[in-house]
Short mmCIF file of C-alpha atoms in Angstrom, two decimals:
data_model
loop_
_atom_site.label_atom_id
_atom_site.label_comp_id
_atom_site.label_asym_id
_atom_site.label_seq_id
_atom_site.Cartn_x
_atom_site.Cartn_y
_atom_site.Cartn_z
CA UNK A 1 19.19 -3.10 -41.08
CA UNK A 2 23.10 -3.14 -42.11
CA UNK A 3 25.71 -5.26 -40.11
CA UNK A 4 26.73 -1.69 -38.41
CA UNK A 5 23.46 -1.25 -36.80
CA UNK A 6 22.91 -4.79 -35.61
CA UNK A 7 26.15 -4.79 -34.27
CA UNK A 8 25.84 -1.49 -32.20
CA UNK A 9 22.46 -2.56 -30.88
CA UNK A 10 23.83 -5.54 -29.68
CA UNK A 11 26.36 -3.78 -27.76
CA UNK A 12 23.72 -1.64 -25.95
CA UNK A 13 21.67 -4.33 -24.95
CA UNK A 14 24.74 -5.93 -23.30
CA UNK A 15 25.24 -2.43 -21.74
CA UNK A 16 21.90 -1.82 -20.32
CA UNK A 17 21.81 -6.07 -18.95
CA UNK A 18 19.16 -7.06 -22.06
CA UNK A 19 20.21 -10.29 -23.55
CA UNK A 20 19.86 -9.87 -27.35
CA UNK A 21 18.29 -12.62 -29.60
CA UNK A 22 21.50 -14.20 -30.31
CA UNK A 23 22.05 -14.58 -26.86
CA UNK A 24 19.52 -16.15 -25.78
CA UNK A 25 18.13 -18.65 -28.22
CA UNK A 26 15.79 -21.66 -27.90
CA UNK A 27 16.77 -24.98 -28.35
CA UNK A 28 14.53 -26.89 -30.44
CA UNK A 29 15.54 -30.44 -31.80
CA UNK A 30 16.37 -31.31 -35.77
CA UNK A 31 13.19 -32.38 -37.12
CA UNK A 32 14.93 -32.14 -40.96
CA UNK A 33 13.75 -29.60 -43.48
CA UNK A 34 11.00 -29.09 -41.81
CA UNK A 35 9.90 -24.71 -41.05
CA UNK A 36 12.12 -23.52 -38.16
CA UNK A 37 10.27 -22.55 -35.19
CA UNK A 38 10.24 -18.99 -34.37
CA UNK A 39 12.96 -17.98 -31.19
CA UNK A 40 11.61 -16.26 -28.36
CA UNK A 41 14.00 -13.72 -26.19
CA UNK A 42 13.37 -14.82 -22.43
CA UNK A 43 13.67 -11.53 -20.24
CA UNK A 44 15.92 -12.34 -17.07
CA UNK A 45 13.99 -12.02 -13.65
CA UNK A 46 15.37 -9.07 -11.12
CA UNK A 47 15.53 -9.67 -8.06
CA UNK A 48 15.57 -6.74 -5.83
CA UNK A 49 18.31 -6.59 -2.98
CA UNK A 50 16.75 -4.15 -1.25
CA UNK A 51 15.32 -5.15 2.26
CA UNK A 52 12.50 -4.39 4.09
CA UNK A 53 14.47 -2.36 6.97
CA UNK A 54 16.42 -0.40 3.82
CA UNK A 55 16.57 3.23 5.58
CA UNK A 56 14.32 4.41 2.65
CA UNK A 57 11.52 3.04 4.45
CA UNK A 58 12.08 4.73 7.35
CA UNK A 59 10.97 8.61 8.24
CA UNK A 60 13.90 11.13 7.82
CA UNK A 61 15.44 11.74 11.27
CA UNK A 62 14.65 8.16 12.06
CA UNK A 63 17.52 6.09 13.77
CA UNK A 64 16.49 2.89 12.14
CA UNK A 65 19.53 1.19 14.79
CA UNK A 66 17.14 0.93 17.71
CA UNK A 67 17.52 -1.79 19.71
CA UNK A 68 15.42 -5.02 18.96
CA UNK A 69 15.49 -6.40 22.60
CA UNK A 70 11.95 -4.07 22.85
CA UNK A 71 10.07 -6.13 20.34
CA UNK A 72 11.97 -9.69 21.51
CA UNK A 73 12.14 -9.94 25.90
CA UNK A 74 10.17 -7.82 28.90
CA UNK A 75 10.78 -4.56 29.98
CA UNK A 76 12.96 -5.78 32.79
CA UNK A 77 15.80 -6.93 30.59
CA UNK A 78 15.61 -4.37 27.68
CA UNK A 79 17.62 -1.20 30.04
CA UNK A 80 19.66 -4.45 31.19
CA UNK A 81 23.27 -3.78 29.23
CA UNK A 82 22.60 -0.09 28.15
CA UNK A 83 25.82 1.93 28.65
CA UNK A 84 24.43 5.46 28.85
CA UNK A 85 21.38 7.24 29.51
CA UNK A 86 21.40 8.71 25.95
CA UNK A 87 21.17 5.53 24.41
CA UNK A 88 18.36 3.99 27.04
CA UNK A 89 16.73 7.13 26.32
CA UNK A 90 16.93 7.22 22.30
CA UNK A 91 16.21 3.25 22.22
CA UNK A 92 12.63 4.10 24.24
CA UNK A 93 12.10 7.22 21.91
CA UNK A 94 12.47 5.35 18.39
CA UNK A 95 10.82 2.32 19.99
CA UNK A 96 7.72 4.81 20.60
CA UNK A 97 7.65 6.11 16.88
CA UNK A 98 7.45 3.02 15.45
CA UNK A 99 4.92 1.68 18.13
CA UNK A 100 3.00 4.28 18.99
CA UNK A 101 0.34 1.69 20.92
CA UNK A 102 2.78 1.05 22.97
CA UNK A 103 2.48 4.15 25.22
CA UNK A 104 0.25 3.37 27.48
CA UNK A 105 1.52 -0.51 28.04
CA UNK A 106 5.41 0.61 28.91
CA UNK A 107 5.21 4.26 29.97
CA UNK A 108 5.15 3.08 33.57
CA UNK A 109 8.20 1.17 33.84
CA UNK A 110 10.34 4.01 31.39
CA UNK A 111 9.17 6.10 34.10
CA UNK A 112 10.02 3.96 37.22
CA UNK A 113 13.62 3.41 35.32
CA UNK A 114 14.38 7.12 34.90
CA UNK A 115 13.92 7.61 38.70
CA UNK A 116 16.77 5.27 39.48
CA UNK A 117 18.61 6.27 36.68
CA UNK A 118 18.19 10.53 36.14
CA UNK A 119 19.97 11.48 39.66
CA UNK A 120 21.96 14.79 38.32
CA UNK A 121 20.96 18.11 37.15
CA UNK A 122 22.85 17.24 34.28
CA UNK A 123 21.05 14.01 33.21
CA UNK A 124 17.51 16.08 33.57
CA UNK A 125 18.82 17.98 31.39
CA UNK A 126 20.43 15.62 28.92
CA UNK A 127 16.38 13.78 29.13
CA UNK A 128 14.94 16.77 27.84
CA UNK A 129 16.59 17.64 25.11
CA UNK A 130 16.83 14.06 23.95
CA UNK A 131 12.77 14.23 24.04
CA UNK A 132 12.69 17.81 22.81
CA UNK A 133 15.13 16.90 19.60
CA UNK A 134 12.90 13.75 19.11
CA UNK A 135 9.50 16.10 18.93
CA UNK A 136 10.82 18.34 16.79
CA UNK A 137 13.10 16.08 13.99
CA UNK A 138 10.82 13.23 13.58
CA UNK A 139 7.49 14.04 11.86
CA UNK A 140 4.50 12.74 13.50
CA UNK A 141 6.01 12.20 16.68
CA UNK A 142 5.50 16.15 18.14
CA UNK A 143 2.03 14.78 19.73
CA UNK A 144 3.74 11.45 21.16
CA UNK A 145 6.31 13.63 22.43
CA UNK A 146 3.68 16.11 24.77
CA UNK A 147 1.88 12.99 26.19
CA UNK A 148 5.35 11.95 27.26
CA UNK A 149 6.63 15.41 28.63
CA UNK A 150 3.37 15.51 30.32
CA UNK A 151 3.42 11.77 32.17
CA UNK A 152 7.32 12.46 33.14
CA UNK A 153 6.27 16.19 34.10
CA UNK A 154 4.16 14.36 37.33
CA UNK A 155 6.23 11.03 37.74
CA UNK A 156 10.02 12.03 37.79
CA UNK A 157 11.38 12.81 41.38
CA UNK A 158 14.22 14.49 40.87
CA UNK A 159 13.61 18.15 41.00
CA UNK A 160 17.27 19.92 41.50
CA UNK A 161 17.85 23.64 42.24
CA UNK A 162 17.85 24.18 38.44
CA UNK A 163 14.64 22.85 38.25
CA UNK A 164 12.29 20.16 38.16
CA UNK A 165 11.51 18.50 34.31
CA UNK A 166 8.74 21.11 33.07
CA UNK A 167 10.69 24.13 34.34
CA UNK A 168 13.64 22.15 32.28
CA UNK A 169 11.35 21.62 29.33
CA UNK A 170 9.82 25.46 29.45
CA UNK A 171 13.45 26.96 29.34
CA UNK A 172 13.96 24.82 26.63
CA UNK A 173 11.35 25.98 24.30
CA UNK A 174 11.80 29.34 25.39
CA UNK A 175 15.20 29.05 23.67
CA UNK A 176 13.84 28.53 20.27
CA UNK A 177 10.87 31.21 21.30
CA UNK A 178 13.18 34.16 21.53
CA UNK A 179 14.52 33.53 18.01
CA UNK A 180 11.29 33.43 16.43
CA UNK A 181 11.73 36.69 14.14
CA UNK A 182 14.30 35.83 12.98
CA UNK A 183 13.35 31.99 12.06
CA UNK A 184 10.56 33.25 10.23
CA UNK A 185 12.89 35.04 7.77
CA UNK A 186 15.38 32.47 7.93
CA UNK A 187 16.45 30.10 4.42
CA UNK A 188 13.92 26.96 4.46
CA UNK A 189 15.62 25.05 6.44
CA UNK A 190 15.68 27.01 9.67
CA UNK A 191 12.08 27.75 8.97
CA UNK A 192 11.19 24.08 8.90
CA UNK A 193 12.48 23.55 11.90
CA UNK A 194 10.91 26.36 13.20
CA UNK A 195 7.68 25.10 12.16
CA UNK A 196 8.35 21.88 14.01
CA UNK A 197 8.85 23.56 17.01
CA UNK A 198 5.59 25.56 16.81
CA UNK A 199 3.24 22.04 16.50
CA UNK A 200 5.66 20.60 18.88
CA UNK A 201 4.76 23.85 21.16
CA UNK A 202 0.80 23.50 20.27
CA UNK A 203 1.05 20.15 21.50
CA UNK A 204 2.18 20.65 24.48
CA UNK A 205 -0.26 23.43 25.31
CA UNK A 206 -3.31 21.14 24.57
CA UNK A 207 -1.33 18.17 26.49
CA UNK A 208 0.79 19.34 29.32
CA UNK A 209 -1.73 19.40 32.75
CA UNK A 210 -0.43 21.71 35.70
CA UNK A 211 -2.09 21.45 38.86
CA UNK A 212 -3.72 24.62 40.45
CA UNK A 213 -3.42 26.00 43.95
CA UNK A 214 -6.46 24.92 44.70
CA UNK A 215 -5.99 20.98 42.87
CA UNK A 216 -7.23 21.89 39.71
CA UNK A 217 -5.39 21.12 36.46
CA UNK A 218 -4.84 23.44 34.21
CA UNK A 219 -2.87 24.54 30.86
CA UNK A 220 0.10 26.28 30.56
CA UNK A 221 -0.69 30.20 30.81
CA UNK A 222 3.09 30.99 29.46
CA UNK A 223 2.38 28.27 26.36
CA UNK A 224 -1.03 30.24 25.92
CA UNK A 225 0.88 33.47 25.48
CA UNK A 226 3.78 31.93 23.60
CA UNK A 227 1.38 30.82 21.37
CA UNK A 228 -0.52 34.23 20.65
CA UNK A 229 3.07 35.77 19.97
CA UNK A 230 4.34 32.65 17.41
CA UNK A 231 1.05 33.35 15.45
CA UNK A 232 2.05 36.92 14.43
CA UNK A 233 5.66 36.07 14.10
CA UNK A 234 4.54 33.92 11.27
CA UNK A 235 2.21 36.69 9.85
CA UNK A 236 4.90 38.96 10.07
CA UNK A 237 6.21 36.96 7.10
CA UNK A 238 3.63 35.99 5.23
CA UNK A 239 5.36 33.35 2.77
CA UNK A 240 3.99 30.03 1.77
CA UNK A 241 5.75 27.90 4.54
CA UNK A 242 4.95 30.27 7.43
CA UNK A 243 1.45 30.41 6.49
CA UNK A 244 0.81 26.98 6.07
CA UNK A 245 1.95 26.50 9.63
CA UNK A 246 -0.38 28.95 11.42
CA UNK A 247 -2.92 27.29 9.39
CA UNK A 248 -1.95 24.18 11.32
CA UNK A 249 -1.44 25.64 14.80
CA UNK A 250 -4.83 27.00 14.85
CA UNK A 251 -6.58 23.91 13.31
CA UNK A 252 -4.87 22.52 16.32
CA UNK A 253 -5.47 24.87 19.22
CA UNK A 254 -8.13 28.02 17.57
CA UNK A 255 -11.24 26.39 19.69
CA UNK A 256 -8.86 25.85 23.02
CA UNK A 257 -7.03 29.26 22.84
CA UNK A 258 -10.55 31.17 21.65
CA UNK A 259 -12.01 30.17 24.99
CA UNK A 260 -9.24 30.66 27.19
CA UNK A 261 -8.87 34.30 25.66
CA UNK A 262 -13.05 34.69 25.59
CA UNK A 263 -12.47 34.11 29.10
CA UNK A 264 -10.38 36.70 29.79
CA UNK A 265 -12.88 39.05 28.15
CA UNK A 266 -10.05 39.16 25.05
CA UNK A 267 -10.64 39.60 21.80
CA UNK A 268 -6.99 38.08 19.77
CA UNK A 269 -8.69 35.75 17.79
CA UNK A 270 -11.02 38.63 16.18
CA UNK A 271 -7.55 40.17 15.64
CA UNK A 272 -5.90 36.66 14.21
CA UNK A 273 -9.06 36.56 12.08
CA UNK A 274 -8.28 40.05 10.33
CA UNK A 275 -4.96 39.65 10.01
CA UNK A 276 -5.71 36.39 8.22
CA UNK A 277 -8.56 38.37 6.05
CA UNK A 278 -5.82 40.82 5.27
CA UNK A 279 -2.95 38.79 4.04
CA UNK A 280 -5.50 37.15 1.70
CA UNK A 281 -6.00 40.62 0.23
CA UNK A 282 -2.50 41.59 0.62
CA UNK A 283 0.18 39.11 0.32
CA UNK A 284 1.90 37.47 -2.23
CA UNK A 285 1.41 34.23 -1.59
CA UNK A 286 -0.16 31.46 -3.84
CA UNK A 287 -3.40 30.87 -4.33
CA UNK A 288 -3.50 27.37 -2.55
CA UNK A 289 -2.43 28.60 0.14
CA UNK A 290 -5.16 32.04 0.47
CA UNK A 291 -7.87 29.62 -0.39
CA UNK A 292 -6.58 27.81 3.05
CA UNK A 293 -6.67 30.59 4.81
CA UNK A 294 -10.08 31.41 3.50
CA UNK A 295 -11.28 27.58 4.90
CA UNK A 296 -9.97 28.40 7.99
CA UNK A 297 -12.00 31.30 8.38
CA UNK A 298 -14.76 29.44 7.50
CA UNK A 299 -14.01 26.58 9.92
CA UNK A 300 -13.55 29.51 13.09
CA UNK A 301 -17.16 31.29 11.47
CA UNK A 302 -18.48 27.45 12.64
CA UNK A 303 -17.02 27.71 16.18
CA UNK A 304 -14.32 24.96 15.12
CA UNK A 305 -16.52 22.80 14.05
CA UNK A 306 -18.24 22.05 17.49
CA UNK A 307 -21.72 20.68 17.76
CA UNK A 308 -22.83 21.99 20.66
CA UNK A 309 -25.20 19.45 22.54
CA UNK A 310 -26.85 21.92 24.89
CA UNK A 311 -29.42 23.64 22.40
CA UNK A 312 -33.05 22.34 23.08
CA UNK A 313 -34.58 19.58 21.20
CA UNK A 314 -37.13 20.93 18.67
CA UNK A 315 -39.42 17.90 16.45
CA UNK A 316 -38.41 18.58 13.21
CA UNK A 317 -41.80 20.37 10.97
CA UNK A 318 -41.70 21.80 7.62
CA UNK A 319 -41.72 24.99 9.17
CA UNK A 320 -37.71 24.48 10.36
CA UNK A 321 -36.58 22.15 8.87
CA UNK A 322 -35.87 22.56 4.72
CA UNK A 323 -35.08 18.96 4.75
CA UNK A 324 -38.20 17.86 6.10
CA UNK A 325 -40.09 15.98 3.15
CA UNK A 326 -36.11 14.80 1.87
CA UNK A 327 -37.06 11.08 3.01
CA UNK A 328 -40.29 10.97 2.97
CA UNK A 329 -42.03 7.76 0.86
CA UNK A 330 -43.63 8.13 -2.84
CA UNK A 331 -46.64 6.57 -3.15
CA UNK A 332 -48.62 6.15 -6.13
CA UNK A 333 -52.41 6.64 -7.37
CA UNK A 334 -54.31 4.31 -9.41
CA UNK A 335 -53.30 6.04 -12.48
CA UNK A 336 -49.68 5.75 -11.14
CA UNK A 337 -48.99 9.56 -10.72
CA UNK A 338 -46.51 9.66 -7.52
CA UNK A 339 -47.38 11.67 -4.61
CA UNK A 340 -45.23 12.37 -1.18
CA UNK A 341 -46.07 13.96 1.78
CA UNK A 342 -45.40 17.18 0.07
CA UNK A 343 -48.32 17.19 -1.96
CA UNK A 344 -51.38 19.42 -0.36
CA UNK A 345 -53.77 16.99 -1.25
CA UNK A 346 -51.94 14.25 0.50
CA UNK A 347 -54.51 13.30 2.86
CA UNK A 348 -56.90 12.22 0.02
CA UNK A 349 -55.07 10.72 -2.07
CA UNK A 350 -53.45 8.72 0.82
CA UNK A 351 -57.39 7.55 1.99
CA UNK A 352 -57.90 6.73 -1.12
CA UNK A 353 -54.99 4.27 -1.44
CA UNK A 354 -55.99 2.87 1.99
CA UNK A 355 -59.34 2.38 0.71
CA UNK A 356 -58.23 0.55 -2.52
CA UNK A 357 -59.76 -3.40 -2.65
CA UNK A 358 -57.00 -4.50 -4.61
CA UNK A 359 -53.70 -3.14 -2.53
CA UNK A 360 -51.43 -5.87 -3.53
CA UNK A 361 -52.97 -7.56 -6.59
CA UNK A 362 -51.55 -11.02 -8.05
CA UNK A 363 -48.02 -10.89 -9.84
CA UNK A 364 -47.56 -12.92 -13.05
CA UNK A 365 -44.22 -13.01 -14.32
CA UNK A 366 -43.50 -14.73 -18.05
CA UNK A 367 -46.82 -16.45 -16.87
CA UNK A 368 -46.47 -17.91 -13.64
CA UNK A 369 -48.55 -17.26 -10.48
CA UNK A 370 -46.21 -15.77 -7.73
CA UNK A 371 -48.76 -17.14 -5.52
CA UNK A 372 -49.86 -20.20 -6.74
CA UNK A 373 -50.98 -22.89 -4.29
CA UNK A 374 -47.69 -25.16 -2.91
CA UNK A 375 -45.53 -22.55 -3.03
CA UNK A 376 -44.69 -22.88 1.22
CA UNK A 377 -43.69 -19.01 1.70
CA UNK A 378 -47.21 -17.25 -0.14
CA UNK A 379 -49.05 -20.02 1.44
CA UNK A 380 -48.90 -17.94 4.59
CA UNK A 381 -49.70 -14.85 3.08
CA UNK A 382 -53.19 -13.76 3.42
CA UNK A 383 -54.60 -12.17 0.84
CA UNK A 384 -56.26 -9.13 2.60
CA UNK A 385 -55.31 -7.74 5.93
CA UNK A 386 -57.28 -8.37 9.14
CA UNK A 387 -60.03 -6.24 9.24
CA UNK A 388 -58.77 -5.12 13.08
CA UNK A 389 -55.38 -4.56 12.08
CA UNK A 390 -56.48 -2.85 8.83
CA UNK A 391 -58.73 -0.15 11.15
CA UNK A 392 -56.11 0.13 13.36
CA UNK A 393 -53.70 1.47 10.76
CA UNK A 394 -55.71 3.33 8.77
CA UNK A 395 -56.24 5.34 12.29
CA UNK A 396 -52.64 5.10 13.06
CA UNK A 397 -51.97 7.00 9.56
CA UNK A 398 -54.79 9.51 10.04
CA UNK A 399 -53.64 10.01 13.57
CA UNK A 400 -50.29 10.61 11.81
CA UNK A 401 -51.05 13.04 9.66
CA UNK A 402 -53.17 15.15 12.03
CA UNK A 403 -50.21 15.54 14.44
CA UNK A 404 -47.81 16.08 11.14
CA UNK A 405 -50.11 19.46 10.17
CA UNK A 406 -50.57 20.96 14.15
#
């Protein structure tokens, strides 16, 4: 290598934070003439900066500022020093997407706050789209969001002339509803969020309870229709991304809104189905995304996937059940040929291994006697069963195999 060379590879080490050999040299003390030791190039250690709360650990749409009084004090003092609903609200919202457990534990008091704090139409109103913009930014958080619509839906008490917080929360959606043509052909971005809505929609459909005239709870009828209508929006325009979703929404929903239209003595999931069926023929899409759509067929062809528990017990026989003789034990003749259960000549050779002297003969092993006298666990072994015991299997097995072959 010429001085030019060295010289320019020195200068990109220096560039690219390398040391180069001459930079980094080990000592070694003057022992004379004696052969030079060879110098080894130490590599620095990096240490990364970058800390664990570094936003590119958290989800996009995440507000990673929350406040950390809800992991440090009690309930009672974290809304103590909040200067606006909005940021009470946000701090609970965030504090719920990254501890989802939580739910259950602080739901309550959120609630029991909100009632001293949501006195105007225009806070109600201010509460739901908070929640709403939560459900449909932050991934994951759309099913979160519907348990929480659903628990403030029964515990606020404000209900102004505008309406109370579901009516607030239906108008809401029904917003985003009405634009649903032309979300579907929108760039990807208005799609996505479009898509977000739809779970976010789903969710609430499976989640939100309204109470009957008569005290019953039931689901939404308007999110059951809503739901219908999304479904051939996004068939409409049958591109990757809108596919993909109504694959989703009807993983989610298919069995719920199958029954509720069965019901009704309706047939729009046959209808779904074809459609489905004829975009796989049709459309241009990829072929990921048709062999989806063909599992999801499949998974509606198995009623969703539901075991139904109601079907009478039937003993399993070889007669109907393929699987029958599956785990069934070998046993072997005195020749060693194997025979199961299977075999039609079972019942013989099965008397005839019941009838051997020998069953379980002495094992040597590189010439020692597994059962040789002291050792303390074969010394309780008998060598032959109990003559009692012995009849009373052998009758147990015939017994067996007589009810086996009725």
């Amino acid at each position: 290598m010429d001085l030019g060379s060295h010289s320019t590879l020195n200068e990109h080490l220096q560039q690219t934070g390398i040391p180069s050999r001459s930079q980094d040299k080990v000592s070694v003390p003057d022992s004379g003439p004696a052969v030079a030791e060879p110098r080894v190039a130490v590599a620095p250690v990096v240490t990364s900066k970058l800390s664990v709360k570094a936003p590119e650990f958290y989800p996009s749409g995440y507000n990673q500022n929350f406040n950390q009084n809800f992991a440090d004090s009690s309930f009672e003092e974290r809304y103590d020093g909040y200067l606006t609903l909005a940021e009470y609200v946000q701090d609970f919202l965030n504090h719920l997407t990254e501890q989802p457990g939580c739910f259950e534990t602080e739901i309550e008091q959120f609630a029991e706050t909100l009632n001293g704090w949501v006195t105007a139409d225009e806070a109600l109103q201010e509460l739901v789209e908070l929640i709403y913009q939560q459900a449909t930014s932050v991934p994951n958080f759309s099913y979160m969001g519907a348990r929480l619509c659903n628990y403030l839906s029964h515990h606020l008490t404000i209900s102004p002339q505008s309406g109370n917080f579901r009516q607030l929360l239906l108008q809401r959606c029904r917003t985003e509803y009405e634009n649903r043509d032309e979300a579907t052909r929108g760039d990807e971005t208005t799609r996505k969020q479009f898509h977000a809505f739809v779970l976010f929609l789903a969710e609430l459909y499976l989640n939100l309870e309204i109470k009957g005239t008569k005290g019953q709870v039931m689901r939404a009828e308007v999110l059951q229709e809503g739901l219908r209508e999304l479904l051939n929006a996004l068939f409409s325009n049958p591109v990757d991304s809108n596919l993909i979703c109504a694959v989703k929404l009807l993983k989610l929903t298919g069995s719920v809104l199958e029954d509720a239209w069965k019901e009704k003595g309706k047939n729009d999931m046959e209808e779904m189905i074809q459609r489905i069926e004829n975009v796989v023929l049709d459309a241009n899409c990829s072929r990921d995304v048709k062999h989806t759509l063909l599992k999801l067929v499949e998974l509606r062809s198995s009623n969703w996937g539901r075991v139904h528990g109601t079907s009478p017990h039937r003993e399993a026989t070889p007669e109907n059940d393929p699987n029958y003789f599956m785990n069934e034990p070998t046993f072997y003749t005195s020749d060693g040929v194997p025979f199961t259960a299977a075999d039609p000549d079972y019942q013989e050779k099965y008397q005839e291994l019941l009838e051997r002297e020998d069953f379980f003969p002495d094992y040597e092993e590189n010439g020692t006697d597994l059962l040789a006298p002291g050792d303390l666990y074969f010394d309780y072994i008998d060598d032959e069963m109990d003559p009692e015991i012995e009849e009373a299997f052998e009758k147990f097995c015939l017994e067996s195999e007589h009810k086996r072959k009725q």
